Coordinates of C-alpha atoms in Angstrom, one line a residue:
X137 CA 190.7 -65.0 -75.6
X138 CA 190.0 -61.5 -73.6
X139 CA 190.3 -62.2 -69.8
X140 CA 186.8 -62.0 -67.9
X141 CA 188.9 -59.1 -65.8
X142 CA 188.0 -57.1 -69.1
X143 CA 184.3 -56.6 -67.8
X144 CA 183.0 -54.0 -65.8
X145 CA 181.1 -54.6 -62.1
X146 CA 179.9 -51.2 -61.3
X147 CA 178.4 -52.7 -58.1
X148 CA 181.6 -54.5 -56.2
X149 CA 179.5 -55.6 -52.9
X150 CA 176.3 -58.1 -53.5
X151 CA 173.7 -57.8 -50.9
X152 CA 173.3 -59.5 -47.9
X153 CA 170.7 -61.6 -47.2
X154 CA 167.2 -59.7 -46.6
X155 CA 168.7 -56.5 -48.0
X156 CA 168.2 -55.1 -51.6
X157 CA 170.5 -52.7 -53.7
X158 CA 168.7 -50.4 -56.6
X159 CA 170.6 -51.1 -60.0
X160 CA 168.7 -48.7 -62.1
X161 CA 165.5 -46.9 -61.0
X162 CA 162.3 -49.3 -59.9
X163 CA 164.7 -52.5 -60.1
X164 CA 165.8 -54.4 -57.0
X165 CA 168.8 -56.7 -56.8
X166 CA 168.5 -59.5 -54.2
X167 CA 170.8 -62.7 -53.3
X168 CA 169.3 -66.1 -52.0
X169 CA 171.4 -68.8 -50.1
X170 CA 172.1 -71.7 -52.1
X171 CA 172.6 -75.3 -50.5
X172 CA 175.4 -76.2 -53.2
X173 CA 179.1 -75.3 -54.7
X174 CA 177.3 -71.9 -56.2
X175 CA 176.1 -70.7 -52.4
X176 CA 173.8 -68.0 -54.3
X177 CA 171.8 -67.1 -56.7
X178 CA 170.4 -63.9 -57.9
X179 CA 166.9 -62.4 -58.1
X180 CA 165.4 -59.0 -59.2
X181 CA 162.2 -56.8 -58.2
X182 CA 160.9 -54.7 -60.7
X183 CA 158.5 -51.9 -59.2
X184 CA 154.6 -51.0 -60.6
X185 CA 151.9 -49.3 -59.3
X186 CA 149.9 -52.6 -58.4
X187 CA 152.6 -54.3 -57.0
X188 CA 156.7 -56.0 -57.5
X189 CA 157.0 -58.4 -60.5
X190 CA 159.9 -61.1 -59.0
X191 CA 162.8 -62.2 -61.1
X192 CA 163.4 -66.2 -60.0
X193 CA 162.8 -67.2 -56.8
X194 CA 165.9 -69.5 -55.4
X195 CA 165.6 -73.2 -53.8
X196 CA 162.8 -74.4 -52.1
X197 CA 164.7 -74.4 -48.5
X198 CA 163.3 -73.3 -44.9
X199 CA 166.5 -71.0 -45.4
X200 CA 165.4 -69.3 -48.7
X201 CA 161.9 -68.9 -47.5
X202 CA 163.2 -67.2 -44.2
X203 CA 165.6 -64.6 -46.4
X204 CA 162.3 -64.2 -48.7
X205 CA 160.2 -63.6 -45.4
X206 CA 163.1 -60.8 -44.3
X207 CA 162.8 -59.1 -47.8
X208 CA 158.9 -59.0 -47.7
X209 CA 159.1 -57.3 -44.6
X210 CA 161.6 -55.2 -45.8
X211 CA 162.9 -53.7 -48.9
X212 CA 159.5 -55.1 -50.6
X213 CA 157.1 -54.2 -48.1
X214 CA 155.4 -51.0 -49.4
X215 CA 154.4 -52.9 -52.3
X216 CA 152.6 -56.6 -52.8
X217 CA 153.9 -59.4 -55.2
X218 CA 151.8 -59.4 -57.9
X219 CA 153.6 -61.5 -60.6
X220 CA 156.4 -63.8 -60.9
X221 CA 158.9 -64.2 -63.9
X222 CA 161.2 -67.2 -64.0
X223 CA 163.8 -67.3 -66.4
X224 CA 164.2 -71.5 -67.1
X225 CA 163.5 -74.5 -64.9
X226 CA 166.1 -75.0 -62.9
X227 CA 165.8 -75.7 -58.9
X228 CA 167.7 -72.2 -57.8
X229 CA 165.4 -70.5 -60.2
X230 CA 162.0 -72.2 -59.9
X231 CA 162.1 -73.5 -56.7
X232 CA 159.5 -71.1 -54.9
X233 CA 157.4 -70.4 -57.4
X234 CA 154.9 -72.7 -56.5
X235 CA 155.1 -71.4 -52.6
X236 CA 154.6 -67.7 -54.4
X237 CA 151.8 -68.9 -56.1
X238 CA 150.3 -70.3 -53.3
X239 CA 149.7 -66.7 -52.1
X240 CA 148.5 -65.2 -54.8
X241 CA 151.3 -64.8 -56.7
X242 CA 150.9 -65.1 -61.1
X243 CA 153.8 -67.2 -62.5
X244 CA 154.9 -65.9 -65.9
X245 CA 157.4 -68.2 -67.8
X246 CA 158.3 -69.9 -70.8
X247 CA 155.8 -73.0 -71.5
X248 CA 159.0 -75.4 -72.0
X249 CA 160.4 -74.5 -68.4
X250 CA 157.1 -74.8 -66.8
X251 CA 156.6 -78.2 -68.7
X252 CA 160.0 -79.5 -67.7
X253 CA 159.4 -78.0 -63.4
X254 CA 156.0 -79.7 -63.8
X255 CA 157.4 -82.4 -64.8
X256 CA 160.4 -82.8 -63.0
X257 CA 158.8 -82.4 -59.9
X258 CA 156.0 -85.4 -59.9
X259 CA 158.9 -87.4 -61.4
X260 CA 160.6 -88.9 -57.7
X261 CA 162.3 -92.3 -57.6
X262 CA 164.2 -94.0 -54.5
X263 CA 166.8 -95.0 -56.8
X264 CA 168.4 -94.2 -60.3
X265 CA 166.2 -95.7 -62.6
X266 CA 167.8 -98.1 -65.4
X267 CA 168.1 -95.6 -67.9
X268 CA 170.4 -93.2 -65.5
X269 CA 172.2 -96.3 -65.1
X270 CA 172.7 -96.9 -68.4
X271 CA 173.6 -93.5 -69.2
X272 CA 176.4 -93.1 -66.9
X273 CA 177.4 -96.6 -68.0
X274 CA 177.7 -95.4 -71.5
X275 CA 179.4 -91.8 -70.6
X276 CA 182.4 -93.8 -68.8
X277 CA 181.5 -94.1 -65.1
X278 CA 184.2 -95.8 -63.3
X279 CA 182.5 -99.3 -62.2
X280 CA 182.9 -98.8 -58.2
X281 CA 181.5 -95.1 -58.5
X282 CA 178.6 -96.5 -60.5
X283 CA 177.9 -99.0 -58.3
X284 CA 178.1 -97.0 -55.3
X285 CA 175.6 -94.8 -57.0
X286 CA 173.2 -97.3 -58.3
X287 CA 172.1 -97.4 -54.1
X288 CA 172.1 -94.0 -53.8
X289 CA 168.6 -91.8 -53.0
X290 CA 169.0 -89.3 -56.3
X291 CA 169.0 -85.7 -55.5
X292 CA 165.0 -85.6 -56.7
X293 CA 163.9 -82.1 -58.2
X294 CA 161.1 -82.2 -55.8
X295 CA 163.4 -82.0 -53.0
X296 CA 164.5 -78.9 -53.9
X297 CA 161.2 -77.7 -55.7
X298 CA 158.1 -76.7 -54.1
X299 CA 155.1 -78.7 -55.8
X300 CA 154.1 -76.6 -58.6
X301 CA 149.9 -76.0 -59.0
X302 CA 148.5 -76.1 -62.3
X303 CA 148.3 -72.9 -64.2
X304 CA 150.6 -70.4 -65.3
X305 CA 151.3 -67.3 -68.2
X306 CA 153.4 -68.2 -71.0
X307 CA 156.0 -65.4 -72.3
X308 CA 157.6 -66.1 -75.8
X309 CA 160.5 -65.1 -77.9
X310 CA 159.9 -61.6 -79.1
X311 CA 156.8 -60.9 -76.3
X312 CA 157.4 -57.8 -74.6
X313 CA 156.0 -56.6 -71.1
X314 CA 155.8 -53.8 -69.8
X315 CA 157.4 -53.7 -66.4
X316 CA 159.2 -50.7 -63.8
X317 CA 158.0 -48.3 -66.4
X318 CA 159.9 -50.3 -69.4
X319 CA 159.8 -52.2 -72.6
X320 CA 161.6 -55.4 -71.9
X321 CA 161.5 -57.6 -75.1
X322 CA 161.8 -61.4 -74.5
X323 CA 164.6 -63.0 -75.9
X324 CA 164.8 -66.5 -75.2
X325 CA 168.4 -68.9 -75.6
X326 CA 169.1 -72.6 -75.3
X327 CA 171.5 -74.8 -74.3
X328 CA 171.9 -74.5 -70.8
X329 CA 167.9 -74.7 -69.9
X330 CA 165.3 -75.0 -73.2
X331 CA 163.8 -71.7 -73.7
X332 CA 165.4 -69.8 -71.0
X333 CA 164.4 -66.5 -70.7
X334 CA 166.5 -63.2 -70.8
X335 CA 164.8 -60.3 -70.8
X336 CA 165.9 -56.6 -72.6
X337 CA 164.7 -53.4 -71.5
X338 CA 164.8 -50.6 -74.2
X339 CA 166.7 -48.7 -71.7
X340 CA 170.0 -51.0 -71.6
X341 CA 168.8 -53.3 -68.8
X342 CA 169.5 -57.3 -69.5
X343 CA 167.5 -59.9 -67.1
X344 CA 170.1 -62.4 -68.1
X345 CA 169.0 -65.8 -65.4
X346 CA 172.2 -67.9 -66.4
X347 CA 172.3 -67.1 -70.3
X348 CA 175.3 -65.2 -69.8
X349 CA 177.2 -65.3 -66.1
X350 CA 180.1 -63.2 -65.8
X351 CA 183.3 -65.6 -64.6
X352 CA 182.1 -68.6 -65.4
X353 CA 180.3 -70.6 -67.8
X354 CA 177.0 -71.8 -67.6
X355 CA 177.0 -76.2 -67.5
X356 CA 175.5 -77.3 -71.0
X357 CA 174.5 -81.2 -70.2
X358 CA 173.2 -84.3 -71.7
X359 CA 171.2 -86.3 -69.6
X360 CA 169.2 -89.7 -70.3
X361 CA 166.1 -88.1 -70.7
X362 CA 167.4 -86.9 -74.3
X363 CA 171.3 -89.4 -74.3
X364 CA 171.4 -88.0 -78.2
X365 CA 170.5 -84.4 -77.7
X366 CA 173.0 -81.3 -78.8
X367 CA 172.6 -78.4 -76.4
X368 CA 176.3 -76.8 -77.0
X369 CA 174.9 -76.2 -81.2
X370 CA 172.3 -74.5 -79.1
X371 CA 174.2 -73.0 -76.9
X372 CA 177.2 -71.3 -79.5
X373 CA 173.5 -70.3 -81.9
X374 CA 172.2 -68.6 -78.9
X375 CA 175.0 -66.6 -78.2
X376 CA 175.5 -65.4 -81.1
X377 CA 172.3 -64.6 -81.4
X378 CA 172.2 -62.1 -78.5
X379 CA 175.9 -61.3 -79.3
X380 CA 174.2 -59.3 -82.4
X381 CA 171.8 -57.7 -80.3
X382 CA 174.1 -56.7 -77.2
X383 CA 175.4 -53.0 -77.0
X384 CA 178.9 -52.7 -74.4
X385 CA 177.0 -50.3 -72.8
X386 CA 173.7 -52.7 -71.6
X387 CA 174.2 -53.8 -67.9
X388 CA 173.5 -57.5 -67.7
X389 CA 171.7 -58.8 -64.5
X390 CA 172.9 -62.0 -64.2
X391 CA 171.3 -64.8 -62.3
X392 CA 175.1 -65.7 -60.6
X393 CA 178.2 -63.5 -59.6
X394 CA 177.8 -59.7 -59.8
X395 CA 175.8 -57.5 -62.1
X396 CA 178.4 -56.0 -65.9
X397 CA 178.9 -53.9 -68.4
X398 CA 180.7 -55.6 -71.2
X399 CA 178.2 -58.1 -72.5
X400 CA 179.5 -58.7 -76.2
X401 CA 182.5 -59.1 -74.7
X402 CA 181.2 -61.7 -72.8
X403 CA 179.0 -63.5 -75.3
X404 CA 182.2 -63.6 -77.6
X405 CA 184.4 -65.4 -74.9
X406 CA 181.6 -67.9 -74.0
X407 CA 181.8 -69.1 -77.8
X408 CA 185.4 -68.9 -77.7
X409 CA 185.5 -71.1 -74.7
X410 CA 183.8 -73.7 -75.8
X411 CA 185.4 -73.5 -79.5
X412 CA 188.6 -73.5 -78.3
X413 CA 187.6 -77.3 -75.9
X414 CA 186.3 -78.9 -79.0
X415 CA 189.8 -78.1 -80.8
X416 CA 191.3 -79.7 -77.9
X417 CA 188.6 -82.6 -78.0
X418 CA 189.1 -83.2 -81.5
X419 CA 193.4 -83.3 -81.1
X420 CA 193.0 -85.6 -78.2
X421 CA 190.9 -88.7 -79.9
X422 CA 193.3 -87.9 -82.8
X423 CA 195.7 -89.3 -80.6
X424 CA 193.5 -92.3 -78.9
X425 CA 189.7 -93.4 -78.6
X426 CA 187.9 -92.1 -75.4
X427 CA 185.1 -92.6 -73.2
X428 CA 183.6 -89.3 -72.0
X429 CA 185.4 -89.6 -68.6
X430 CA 188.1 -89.7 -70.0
X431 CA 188.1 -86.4 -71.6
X432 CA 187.8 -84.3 -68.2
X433 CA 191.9 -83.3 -68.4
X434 CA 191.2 -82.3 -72.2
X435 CA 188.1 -80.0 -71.4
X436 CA 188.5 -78.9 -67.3
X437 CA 192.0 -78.7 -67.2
X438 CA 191.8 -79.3 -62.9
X439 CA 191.1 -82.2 -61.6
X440 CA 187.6 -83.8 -60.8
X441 CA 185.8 -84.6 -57.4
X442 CA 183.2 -86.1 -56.6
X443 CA 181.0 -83.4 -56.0
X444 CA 181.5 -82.0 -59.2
X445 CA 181.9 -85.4 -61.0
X446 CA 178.1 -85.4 -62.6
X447 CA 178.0 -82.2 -64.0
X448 CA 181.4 -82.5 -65.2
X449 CA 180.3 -85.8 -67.3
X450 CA 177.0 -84.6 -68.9
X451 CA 179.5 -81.6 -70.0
X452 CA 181.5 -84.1 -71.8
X453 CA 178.8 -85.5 -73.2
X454 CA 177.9 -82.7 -74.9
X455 CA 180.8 -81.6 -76.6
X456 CA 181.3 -85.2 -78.0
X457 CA 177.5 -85.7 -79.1
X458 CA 178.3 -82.2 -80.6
X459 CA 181.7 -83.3 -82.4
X460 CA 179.0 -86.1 -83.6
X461 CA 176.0 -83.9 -84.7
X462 CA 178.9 -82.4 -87.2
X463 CA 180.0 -85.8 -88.3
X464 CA 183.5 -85.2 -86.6
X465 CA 182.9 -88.1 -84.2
X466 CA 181.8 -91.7 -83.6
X467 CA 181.6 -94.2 -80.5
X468 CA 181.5 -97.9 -80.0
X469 CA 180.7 -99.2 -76.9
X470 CA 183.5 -101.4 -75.2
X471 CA 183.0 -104.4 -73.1
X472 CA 181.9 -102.4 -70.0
X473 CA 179.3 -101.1 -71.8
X474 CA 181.3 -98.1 -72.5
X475 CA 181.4 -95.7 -75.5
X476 CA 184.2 -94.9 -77.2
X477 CA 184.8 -91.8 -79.3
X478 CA 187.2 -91.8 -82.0
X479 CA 187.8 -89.1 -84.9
X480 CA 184.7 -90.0 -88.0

């Protein structure tokens, strides 16, 4: 597989907070302090007569209000907020929308990411509720991590999300705006978020969110709000969906790391990737049953902490509900509780 090192950055430095760099005429590009591994994430003002049209907003977090705060008074300031575009549901990328629309501001977005943020964020518990538990019971948790978790305050979406008002403007696959004196055609993928948003200006402009990230890969997970679900088939169909329409020439805005050129490139290595872990999924219960957990080596290659421990599991999931949704796979629990996946 190609090396990432194959794509082109043709801006090296991202911007610091409060400050804005211009990545093609009447668009923005803007960073946000994140309060996890990540540390940022990306968002984009596109220019109009009647005001800026935000791309994602970043965490709900005194910090990220204060950087927002900075850039209204500064690079934004000739100009009000008139609309809002979020890309898909998740915290970094919803989380101020509701604070933006509390001044004004319309929210445009796909109706299954508003549905999930809505949601999401009227959905707090004190504690992991019994179907969490049972889920991470099933996936292979180690018995003194689950029970250490079991007493654990969850990190609730509405700690991280401000409390979303009713109302918003639902964009579509195939919709196009008009925006910074564009065309940008919606084009929307699955697998990391339902119905995530990218959108493609007819100039060679991608508003990617985290479709396609340059470096890394984007976390496709199974959760126990859908234990059966197959988000990597959406995931590799997406892809290659926007693989077909992807020119090398398009700069991709990404909604993490640093702006490319290169983006078949990279929509062909984010297939390969995850290709080339179910061939290595598929060897290993060859050679012996396993729970989820126990396919971290097979699929991450480094070893697993804590921190990263959750997302690193629902991954798993994935790829071995996925080896099942092809008829590859099958699991029994064990007497923990446990599943265990062995070859169909």
């Amino acid at each position: 597989m190609t090396s990432h090192r194959a794509l082109h950055h043709p801006f090296t430095e991202p911007p610091e907070p409060g400050a804005a760099v211009e990545v093609a005429p009447g668009v923005l590009w803007m960073r946000l302090p994140l309060p996890m591994a990540l540390e940022h994430v990306n968002v984009y003002a596109l220019e109009d007569a009647d005001g800026w049209t935000l791309v994602d907003t970043g965490v709900s977090s005194a910090r990220a209000r204060e950087v927002w705060e900075a850039l209204l008074a500064g690079p934004l300031a000739a100009r009000p907020v008139a609309r809002l575009i979020v890309t898909h549901h998740h915290p970094d990328h919803i989380g101020l929308a509701g604070w933006f629309q509390s001044r004004g501001v319309e929210l445009i977005t796909t109706r299954t990411a508003w549905l999930y943020a809505r949601m999401l964020t009227l959905d707090v518990q004190e504690r992991p509720p019994p179907e969490t538990l049972a889920f991470w019971r099933r996936a292979g948790m180690p018995a003194e991590m689950l029970a250490a978790r079991a007493q654990e305050v969850p990190t609730n979406f509405a700690r991280l999300v401000a409390p979303l008002p009713l109302g918003f403007t639902r964009i579509a696959q195939g919709d196009v705006l008009r925006l910074a004196g564009r065309d940008w055609t919606v084009h929307c993928g699955g697998g990391h978020a339902p119905e995530h948003a990218t959108l493609w200006s007819g100039d060679g402009l991608v508003l990617a969110g985290d479709q396609v990230l340059p470096g890394i890969s984007s976390n496709i997970g199974v959760y126990a709000t859908e234990p059966e679900a197959d988000p990597l088939a959406d995931w590799l169909e997406s892809c290659a969906r926007l693989e077909a329409l992807a020119g090398p020439s398009h700069l991709a805005l990404p909604g993490h790391r640093l702006p490319f050129t290169g983006l078949p490139l990279r929509l062909a290595q984010l297939q390969a990737g995850h290709r080339e872990a179910l061939d290595r999924l598929r060897a290993a219960l060859a050679e012996r049953p396993r729970t989820a957990c126990d396919c971290f080596p097979l699929l991450y290659r480094r070893k697993i902490g804590p921190a990263e421990f959750g997302l690193a599991m629902v991954e798993a999931v994935a790829h071995l509900n996925h080896l099942k949704g092809r008829g590859e796979a099958v699991a029994e629990p064990d007497a923990a509780g446990a599943l265990v996946w062995r070859p169909a």
